[in-house]
Coordinates of C-alpha atoms in Angstrom, one line a residue:
Chain F
X1 CA -29.9 -9.3 -15.6
X2 CA -28.0 -7.4 -13.0
X3 CA -26.8 -8.7 -9.7
X4 CA -24.5 -7.8 -6.9
X5 CA -21.7 -10.4 -6.3
X6 CA -20.5 -9.1 -2.9
X7 CA -22.2 -8.4 0.4
X8 CA -22.2 -5.0 2.0
X9 CA -19.1 -4.5 4.2
X10 CA -17.3 -7.5 2.7
X11 CA -13.5 -7.2 2.4
X12 CA -12.4 -7.1 -1.3
X13 CA -9.0 -6.9 -2.9
X14 CA -8.1 -5.0 -6.1
X15 CA -9.6 -6.5 -9.2
X16 CA -12.4 -8.4 -7.6
X17 CA -15.7 -8.3 -9.4
X18 CA -18.4 -6.5 -7.4
X19 CA -21.4 -6.5 -9.7
X20 CA -22.6 -7.6 -13.1
X21 CA -24.9 -5.7 -15.4
X22 CA -25.6 -2.1 -16.3
X23 CA -28.1 -1.5 -13.5
X24 CA -25.3 -0.7 -11.1
X25 CA -23.0 2.2 -11.2
X26 CA -19.3 2.4 -10.3
X27 CA -18.6 4.7 -7.3
X28 CA -15.5 5.6 -5.4
X29 CA -12.5 3.3 -5.9
X30 CA -14.2 1.1 -8.5
X31 CA -14.2 0.9 -12.3
X32 CA -16.4 -0.6 -15.0
X33 CA -15.0 -2.9 -17.7
X34 CA -17.6 -4.1 -20.1
X35 CA -20.7 -5.2 -18.1
X36 CA -18.9 -5.7 -14.8
X37 CA -17.8 -3.4 -12.0
X38 CA -14.4 -4.2 -10.4
X39 CA -12.7 -3.0 -7.2
X40 CA -9.7 -0.8 -7.6
X41 CA -8.4 -0.9 -4.0
X42 CA -8.4 -3.1 -0.9
X43 CA -11.4 -2.1 1.2
X44 CA -14.9 -2.7 2.3
X45 CA -17.8 -2.9 -0.1
X46 CA -20.5 -0.3 0.2
X47 CA -23.8 -0.5 -1.6
X48 CA -25.7 2.8 -1.7
X49 CA -28.8 2.3 -3.9
X50 CA -27.4 1.5 -7.3
X51 CA -23.9 2.8 -6.6
X52 CA -21.1 0.4 -5.6
X53 CA -18.2 1.9 -3.8
X54 CA -15.2 0.8 -1.8
X55 CA -14.2 2.3 1.6
X56 CA -10.4 1.8 1.7
X57 CA -9.0 0.0 4.8
X58 CA -5.5 1.4 4.3
X59 CA -3.7 3.8 2.1
X60 CA -2.4 7.4 1.9
X61 CA -4.2 10.6 2.9
X62 CA -5.7 12.5 0.0
X63 CA -5.8 16.2 0.8
X64 CA -9.3 17.7 0.5
X65 CA -10.5 21.3 0.7
X66 CA -12.0 22.1 4.2
X67 CA -10.0 19.3 6.0
X68 CA -8.5 20.2 9.3
X69 CA -5.0 18.8 9.5
X70 CA -2.0 19.0 11.8
X71 CA 1.2 20.0 9.8
X72 CA 4.8 20.9 10.5
X73 CA 6.7 23.9 9.3
X74 CA 9.8 23.0 7.4
X75 CA 10.6 26.1 5.5
X76 CA 9.9 29.9 5.7
X77 CA 9.7 31.9 2.5
X78 CA 9.2 35.6 1.7
X79 CA 5.4 35.2 1.6
X80 CA 4.7 32.6 4.2
X81 CA 5.4 29.1 5.5
X82 CA 5.8 25.7 3.9
X83 CA 4.4 22.7 5.8
X84 CA 4.9 19.0 5.8
X85 CA 1.4 17.4 5.6
X86 CA 2.1 13.7 6.1
X87 CA 1.5 13.2 2.3
X88 CA 3.7 13.2 -0.7
X89 CA 3.0 17.0 -1.1
X90 CA 4.0 20.0 0.9
X91 CA 1.6 22.8 1.7
X92 CA 1.9 26.6 1.6
X93 CA 0.4 29.1 4.1
X94 CA 0.5 32.7 3.1
X95 CA 1.3 35.5 5.7
X96 CA -2.2 36.9 5.4
X97 CA -3.7 33.5 6.3
X98 CA -1.6 33.1 9.4
X99 CA -3.3 35.5 11.8
X100 CA -6.2 37.9 12.1
X101 CA -3.8 40.6 13.3
X102 CA -1.8 42.7 10.8
X103 CA 1.6 41.3 10.1
X104 CA 4.0 44.0 9.1
X105 CA 6.1 43.8 5.9
X106 CA 9.5 43.4 7.7
X107 CA 8.3 41.2 10.6
X108 CA 10.3 38.1 11.4
X109 CA 8.0 35.2 10.4
X110 CA 9.9 32.7 12.5
X111 CA 8.7 34.6 15.6
X112 CA 5.2 33.6 14.6
X113 CA 5.9 30.0 13.5
X114 CA 9.4 28.7 13.6
X115 CA 10.8 25.8 11.6
X116 CA 9.8 22.5 13.2
X117 CA 6.6 24.0 14.8
X118 CA 3.4 22.1 14.4
X119 CA 0.1 23.9 13.8
X120 CA -3.6 22.9 13.5
X121 CA -4.6 24.3 10.1
X122 CA -7.4 24.0 7.5
X123 CA -6.9 23.3 3.8
X124 CA -8.4 26.1 1.7
X125 CA -7.4 24.9 -1.7
X126 CA -6.0 21.8 -3.5
X127 CA -5.1 21.9 -7.1
X128 CA -5.1 19.1 -9.6
X129 CA -1.4 18.7 -9.1
X130 CA -2.0 18.5 -5.3
X131 CA -0.6 21.8 -4.5
X132 CA -2.1 22.7 -1.1
X133 CA -3.0 26.1 0.4
X134 CA -3.5 26.4 4.2
X135 CA -5.1 28.8 6.6
X136 CA -4.7 29.3 10.3
X137 CA -7.2 32.2 10.5
X138 CA -10.4 30.3 11.3
X139 CA -11.5 29.7 14.9
X140 CA -10.0 26.6 16.5
X141 CA -6.8 26.8 14.5
X142 CA -3.6 27.6 16.3
X143 CA 0.0 26.6 16.8
X144 CA 0.5 23.3 18.6
X145 CA 2.3 23.8 22.0
X146 CA 3.1 21.1 24.5
X147 CA 1.3 17.7 24.7
X148 CA 2.2 14.9 22.4
X149 CA 1.6 14.0 18.8
X150 CA 0.5 10.5 17.7
X151 CA 0.7 9.3 14.1
X152 CA -2.0 6.9 12.9
X153 CA -3.2 5.7 9.5
X154 CA -5.4 8.5 8.0
X155 CA -8.0 5.9 7.0
X156 CA -8.7 5.2 10.7
X157 CA -9.4 8.8 11.5
X158 CA -13.2 8.5 11.2
X159 CA -13.1 5.6 13.7
X160 CA -11.1 7.7 16.2
X161 CA -13.8 10.4 16.0
X162 CA -16.7 8.0 16.0
X163 CA -20.3 8.7 15.1
X164 CA -21.0 12.3 15.8
X165 CA -17.8 12.4 17.7
X166 CA -18.9 9.8 20.2
X167 CA -15.5 8.0 20.4
X168 CA -13.4 11.2 20.7
X169 CA -15.6 12.8 23.3
X170 CA -15.5 9.5 25.3
X171 CA -11.7 9.7 25.4
X172 CA -11.8 13.4 26.2
X173 CA -14.3 12.8 29.1
X174 CA -12.4 9.8 30.6
X175 CA -8.9 11.3 30.4
X176 CA -9.6 15.0 30.7
X177 CA -7.2 15.6 27.8
X178 CA -7.6 18.1 25.0
X179 CA -7.5 16.1 21.8
X180 CA -7.3 17.4 18.2
X181 CA -7.5 14.9 15.3
X182 CA -6.1 16.0 12.0
X183 CA -7.6 14.4 8.9
X184 CA -4.1 13.5 7.8
X185 CA -3.7 11.1 10.7
X186 CA -1.8 13.2 13.2
X187 CA -3.5 13.4 16.6
X188 CA -2.5 15.9 19.2
X189 CA -3.1 15.0 22.8
X190 CA -2.6 17.5 25.7
X191 CA -3.3 17.0 29.4
X192 CA -1.8 15.5 32.5
X193 CA 1.1 13.4 31.5
X194 CA -0.3 10.1 32.8
X195 CA -3.6 10.8 31.2
X196 CA -1.9 11.7 28.0
X197 CA -0.3 8.3 28.0
X198 CA -3.7 6.7 28.5
X199 CA -5.3 8.7 25.7
X200 CA -2.4 7.8 23.4
X201 CA -2.9 4.1 24.2
X202 CA -6.6 4.4 23.5
X203 CA -6.0 6.0 20.1
X204 CA -3.4 3.3 19.2
X205 CA -5.9 0.7 20.3
X206 CA -8.7 2.0 18.2
X207 CA -6.3 2.1 15.2
X208 CA -5.4 -1.5 15.7
X209 CA -8.9 -2.7 16.3
X210 CA -10.8 -0.4 14.0
X211 CA -12.6 -3.2 12.1
X212 CA -14.3 -4.5 15.2
X213 CA -17.9 -3.8 16.1
X214 CA -19.0 -2.2 19.3
X215 CA -15.7 -0.6 19.8
X216 CA -17.0 2.4 21.7
X217 CA -18.3 0.1 24.4
X218 CA -15.0 -1.7 24.6
X219 CA -13.1 1.6 24.8
X220 CA -15.3 2.8 27.6
X221 CA -14.5 -0.3 29.6
X222 CA -10.7 0.1 28.8
X223 CA -10.6 3.7 29.8
X224 CA -12.7 3.2 33.0
X225 CA -10.4 0.4 34.1
X226 CA -7.2 2.2 33.1
X227 CA -8.2 5.5 34.6
X228 CA -8.8 4.1 38.1
X229 CA -5.4 2.5 38.3
Chain Z
X1 CA 11.7 -37.4 -23.4
X2 CA 13.6 -38.8 -20.5
X3 CA 12.4 -36.5 -17.7
X4 CA 9.5 -38.7 -16.5
X5 CA 9.7 -37.9 -12.8
X6 CA 10.5 -34.5 -11.2
X7 CA 13.6 -34.1 -9.0
X8 CA 11.4 -33.4 -6.0
X9 CA 8.6 -35.8 -6.9
X10 CA 6.0 -33.2 -7.7
X11 CA 3.4 -33.6 -10.5
X12 CA 4.4 -31.8 -13.7
X13 CA 1.9 -29.0 -13.2
X14 CA 2.3 -28.8 -9.4
X15 CA 3.7 -25.7 -7.8
X16 CA 6.1 -25.9 -4.8
X17 CA 4.3 -25.6 -1.4
X18 CA 3.5 -21.9 -1.1
X19 CA 2.8 -19.6 1.8
X20 CA 1.8 -15.9 1.8
X21 CA 1.2 -13.3 4.5
X22 CA 0.3 -9.7 4.4
X23 CA 1.5 -7.0 6.9
X24 CA 4.7 -8.5 8.1
X25 CA 6.7 -5.3 8.4
X26 CA 5.1 -2.8 10.8
X27 CA 7.1 0.2 9.7
X28 CA 6.2 -0.1 6.0
X29 CA 2.9 1.3 4.6
X30 CA 2.3 -2.2 3.1
X31 CA 4.2 -5.4 3.3
X32 CA 4.1 -9.1 2.4
X33 CA 5.9 -12.4 2.6
X34 CA 5.8 -15.1 -0.1
X35 CA 7.4 -18.4 0.3
X36 CA 7.6 -20.9 -2.6
X37 CA 9.5 -24.0 -1.7
X38 CA 12.9 -22.8 -0.5
X39 CA 12.5 -19.3 -2.0
X40 CA 11.4 -16.6 0.4
X41 CA 10.6 -13.0 -0.6
X42 CA 9.8 -10.1 1.7
X43 CA 8.3 -7.1 0.1
X44 CA 7.8 -3.6 1.7
X45 CA 6.0 -0.7 0.1
X46 CA 6.4 2.9 1.1
X47 CA 4.5 5.9 -0.2
X48 CA 3.2 7.6 -2.2
X49 CA 5.9 10.0 -1.1
X50 CA 7.8 12.9 -2.5
X51 CA 10.2 11.9 -5.3
X52 CA 13.8 13.0 -5.3
X53 CA 15.8 13.7 -7.4
X54 CA 13.3 16.1 -8.8
X55 CA 14.0 15.6 -12.5
X56 CA 12.6 12.1 -12.1
X57 CA 9.2 13.5 -11.1
X58 CA 6.4 13.1 -13.6
X59 CA 3.7 15.8 -13.3
X60 CA 1.1 13.6 -15.0
X61 CA 1.3 10.6 -12.7
X62 CA 3.1 9.0 -9.8
X63 CA 5.8 6.5 -10.6
X64 CA 6.9 3.1 -9.2
X65 CA 10.4 2.3 -8.1
X66 CA 11.5 -1.2 -7.4
X67 CA 14.5 -2.6 -5.5
X68 CA 15.4 -6.3 -5.7
X69 CA 18.1 -7.9 -3.6
X70 CA 19.3 -11.3 -2.8
X71 CA 20.8 -11.4 0.7
X72 CA 24.5 -12.4 0.9
X73 CA 23.7 -15.7 2.6
X74 CA 20.6 -16.5 0.6
X75 CA 22.2 -18.8 -2.0
X76 CA 23.5 -22.3 -1.4
X77 CA 26.9 -21.5 0.1
X78 CA 28.5 -19.0 -2.2
X79 CA 28.3 -15.5 -0.8
X80 CA 26.3 -13.2 -3.0
X81 CA 27.8 -9.8 -3.2
X82 CA 25.2 -7.4 -1.7
X83 CA 24.2 -4.2 -3.5
X84 CA 23.4 -3.5 -7.1
X85 CA 24.4 -5.9 -9.9
X86 CA 23.6 -6.2 -13.5
X87 CA 21.2 -9.0 -12.7
X88 CA 19.4 -7.2 -9.8
X89 CA 19.0 -4.1 -11.9
X90 CA 17.4 -6.1 -14.7
X91 CA 15.0 -7.8 -12.3
X92 CA 14.0 -4.5 -10.6
X93 CA 13.3 -3.1 -14.0
X94 CA 11.1 -6.0 -15.2
X95 CA 9.3 -6.0 -11.8
X96 CA 8.6 -2.3 -12.2
X97 CA 7.2 -2.8 -15.7
X98 CA 5.2 -5.8 -14.7
X99 CA 3.5 -4.1 -11.7
X100 CA 3.1 -0.7 -13.4
X101 CA 0.7 -2.2 -15.8
X102 CA -2.1 -2.4 -13.2
X103 CA -1.1 0.4 -10.8
X104 CA -3.0 3.7 -11.1
X105 CA -1.1 6.6 -9.6
X106 CA -2.8 9.3 -11.6
X107 CA -4.1 10.8 -8.3
X108 CA -0.5 11.2 -7.1
X109 CA 1.4 13.4 -9.6
X110 CA 5.1 13.9 -8.9
X111 CA 5.1 11.3 -6.2
X112 CA 6.7 7.9 -6.0
X113 CA 5.8 4.5 -4.6
X114 CA 8.9 2.6 -3.5
X115 CA 8.8 -1.2 -3.5
X116 CA 11.6 -3.0 -1.8
X117 CA 11.9 -6.8 -2.2
X118 CA 14.6 -8.7 -0.4
X119 CA 15.1 -12.5 -0.4
X120 CA 16.7 -14.1 2.6
X121 CA 16.6 -17.5 0.9
X122 CA 16.6 -18.4 -2.8
X123 CA 16.1 -21.5 -4.8
X124 CA 15.0 -20.4 -8.3
X125 CA 11.8 -18.4 -9.1
X126 CA 12.9 -15.4 -7.2
X127 CA 11.5 -12.8 -9.6
X128 CA 8.2 -14.6 -9.5
X129 CA 8.1 -14.7 -5.8
X130 CA 9.2 -11.0 -5.7
X131 CA 6.4 -9.9 -8.0
X132 CA 3.7 -12.0 -6.2
X133 CA 4.9 -10.5 -2.8
X134 CA 5.1 -7.0 -4.2
X135 CA 1.5 -7.2 -5.5
X136 CA 0.2 -8.2 -2.0
X137 CA 2.3 -5.4 -0.4
X138 CA 0.9 -2.8 -2.8
X139 CA -2.7 -3.9 -2.1
X140 CA -1.9 -3.9 1.6
X141 CA -0.6 -0.3 1.3
X142 CA -3.9 0.8 -0.2
X143 CA -2.4 1.7 -3.6
X144 CA -5.1 1.9 -6.3
X145 CA -4.6 -1.1 -8.7
X146 CA -6.9 -2.4 -11.5
X147 CA -6.0 -6.0 -10.7
X148 CA -3.7 -8.2 -8.8
X149 CA -0.6 -9.5 -10.5
X150 CA 0.4 -13.1 -9.9
X151 CA 3.6 -14.7 -11.1
X152 CA 4.9 -18.2 -11.6
X153 CA 7.7 -19.8 -13.6
X154 CA 7.1 -22.5 -16.2
X155 CA 9.5 -24.2 -18.4
X156 CA 10.7 -27.4 -20.1
X157 CA 13.1 -29.9 -18.6
X158 CA 14.5 -32.4 -21.2
X159 CA 11.3 -32.3 -23.3
X160 CA 8.8 -32.2 -20.5
X161 CA 6.8 -29.1 -19.7
X162 CA 6.8 -28.3 -16.0
X163 CA 5.6 -25.6 -13.7
X164 CA 7.5 -23.7 -11.0
X165 CA 11.0 -25.0 -11.5
X166 CA 13.3 -25.5 -8.6
X167 CA 17.1 -24.8 -8.8
X168 CA 17.8 -28.5 -9.3
X169 CA 15.6 -28.5 -12.3
X170 CA 17.1 -25.3 -13.8
X171 CA 20.5 -26.9 -13.4
X172 CA 19.3 -30.3 -14.9
X173 CA 21.9 -31.7 -17.3
X174 CA 19.8 -31.5 -20.5
X175 CA 18.0 -28.9 -22.5
X176 CA 16.1 -26.8 -20.0
X177 CA 14.1 -23.6 -20.4
X178 CA 12.9 -21.4 -17.7
X179 CA 10.1 -18.9 -18.4
X180 CA 9.0 -16.6 -15.6
X181 CA 5.4 -15.3 -16.3
X182 CA 3.3 -12.7 -14.6
X183 CA -0.4 -12.4 -15.3
X184 CA -3.3 -10.3 -14.2
X185 CA -6.2 -12.2 -12.7
X186 CA -9.3 -11.0 -14.6
X187 CA -8.1 -10.7 -18.2
X188 CA -5.1 -13.1 -18.0
X189 CA -2.9 -10.5 -19.7
X190 CA 0.8 -11.2 -19.5
X191 CA 2.8 -8.5 -17.8
X192 CA 6.1 -10.4 -17.6
X193 CA 7.5 -12.9 -20.0
X194 CA 11.2 -13.8 -20.1
X195 CA 13.0 -16.9 -21.2
X196 CA 16.2 -18.6 -20.5
X197 CA 17.2 -21.7 -22.6
X198 CA 15.2 -23.1 -25.5
X199 CA 11.8 -24.5 -26.1
X200 CA 9.7 -25.6 -29.1
X201 CA 6.7 -23.5 -30.2
X202 CA 4.2 -26.2 -29.2
X203 CA 5.7 -26.6 -25.8
X204 CA 5.8 -22.9 -25.2
X205 CA 2.1 -22.6 -25.8
X206 CA 1.6 -25.6 -23.5
X207 CA 3.8 -23.9 -20.9
X208 CA 1.8 -20.7 -21.1
X209 CA -1.4 -22.6 -20.6
X210 CA 0.2 -24.1 -17.5
X211 CA 1.2 -20.6 -16.3
X212 CA -2.5 -19.6 -16.5
X213 CA -3.4 -22.3 -14.1
X214 CA -0.4 -21.7 -11.9
X215 CA -0.9 -17.9 -11.6
X216 CA -4.5 -18.7 -10.6
X217 CA -3.2 -20.8 -7.7
X218 CA -0.9 -17.9 -6.7
X219 CA -3.8 -15.5 -6.9
X220 CA -6.0 -17.5 -4.5
X221 CA -3.1 -17.5 -2.1
X222 CA -2.6 -13.7 -2.4
X223 CA -6.3 -13.1 -1.9
X224 CA -6.3 -15.3 1.2
X225 CA -3.3 -13.5 2.7
X226 CA -4.9 -10.1 2.3
X227 CA -8.4 -11.2 3.5
X228 CA -6.8 -12.8 6.6
X229 CA -5.1 -9.6 7.6
X230 CA -8.1 -7.4 7.3
X231 CA -11.0 -9.6 8.4
X232 CA -9.6 -11.1 11.6
X233 CA -11.8 -10.2 14.5
X234 CA -11.0 -11.0 18.1

């Protein structure tokens, strides 16, 4: 006899039993002990067919290949730049991944990206030891200039973007700002200064109320009201 | 057996009135508050983050680092010298070992999770309150853990086995033993067991059974604190 002990989208804490019996399989952030499946992290239960998984509600960002993040240069080496990634690990970007133009051997790398600069970059490789390689060569990747950076919990990033980008395009439409969301929880907002402030407020609000339903509608109301002030 | 009624009138297996709350320190990645009678513990968790000094890094897994501190005014009048002491070092170490048993930081090699516990008010049972609070804070911070750790002290006062001793009981003028215990919820494995004083073998077994029930009460409270934080809707 196998049965699920928790409902879909229920909040569970580490060590709570999710299901009994061998008919279910442990997915992300769960583990099996004997016949039972337990949660390994605080989060929401997800049942996908026979697989039980947990979507974390808080926690650190785990770097993944292909993620677009916003990172800060903190060191320049012979062969490239080292970035802070808002995780426990720093990332490396090689000279050849910085620009599509040819960078000469004796060029001053700090003219391209100086220490303290932020850039929108993509993760090209993550090793088992969490060494991270970055690139800035793909379209849409560039140095961050002007605007403001907002730090949020990286687990809330999908909420900021919304289904098929519905939430983020709503904020962009209503405020006229350019917004780039890094998967590591750093959001770059650039536009008119009062609109920037409104967009920042909106992002913070989504972060604080991310577990609520119908948030896109609420945000639309908030942004329409705020924008007309 | 002359200890027939407890100093504060509790039943022998009754814990002090407890309170727990998650997410009390906005700057921290995870935090918690646990009150047990007149003992108050605040726990804050930061990380996983880069570990320095580098020679302490472990390439196979992340590590846990604990800090335990009683605030200068937290006792009953006598000023407690702030900073590291032999006692606080010991407690930080046993906390680390107790919590480490269930934390899984294999996804974070070379990193560290820092746990800071400070107590603005103390009245016995501080390491238990500290561990219970740290466990909530770790879960709040989204650190992968196999199970929650709940902790409570048990002991014997003048021949009677009691749970969750207060300072008056620890200082009772007779043979007293104080046994802080930390346990996991599912398997009831013991991750902390220390003792001060003396106790007979039979009473020790009785006390550990009492700890099983006591930690379960603490667990319910921890669960409530975490669920309250994450399921509140407007």
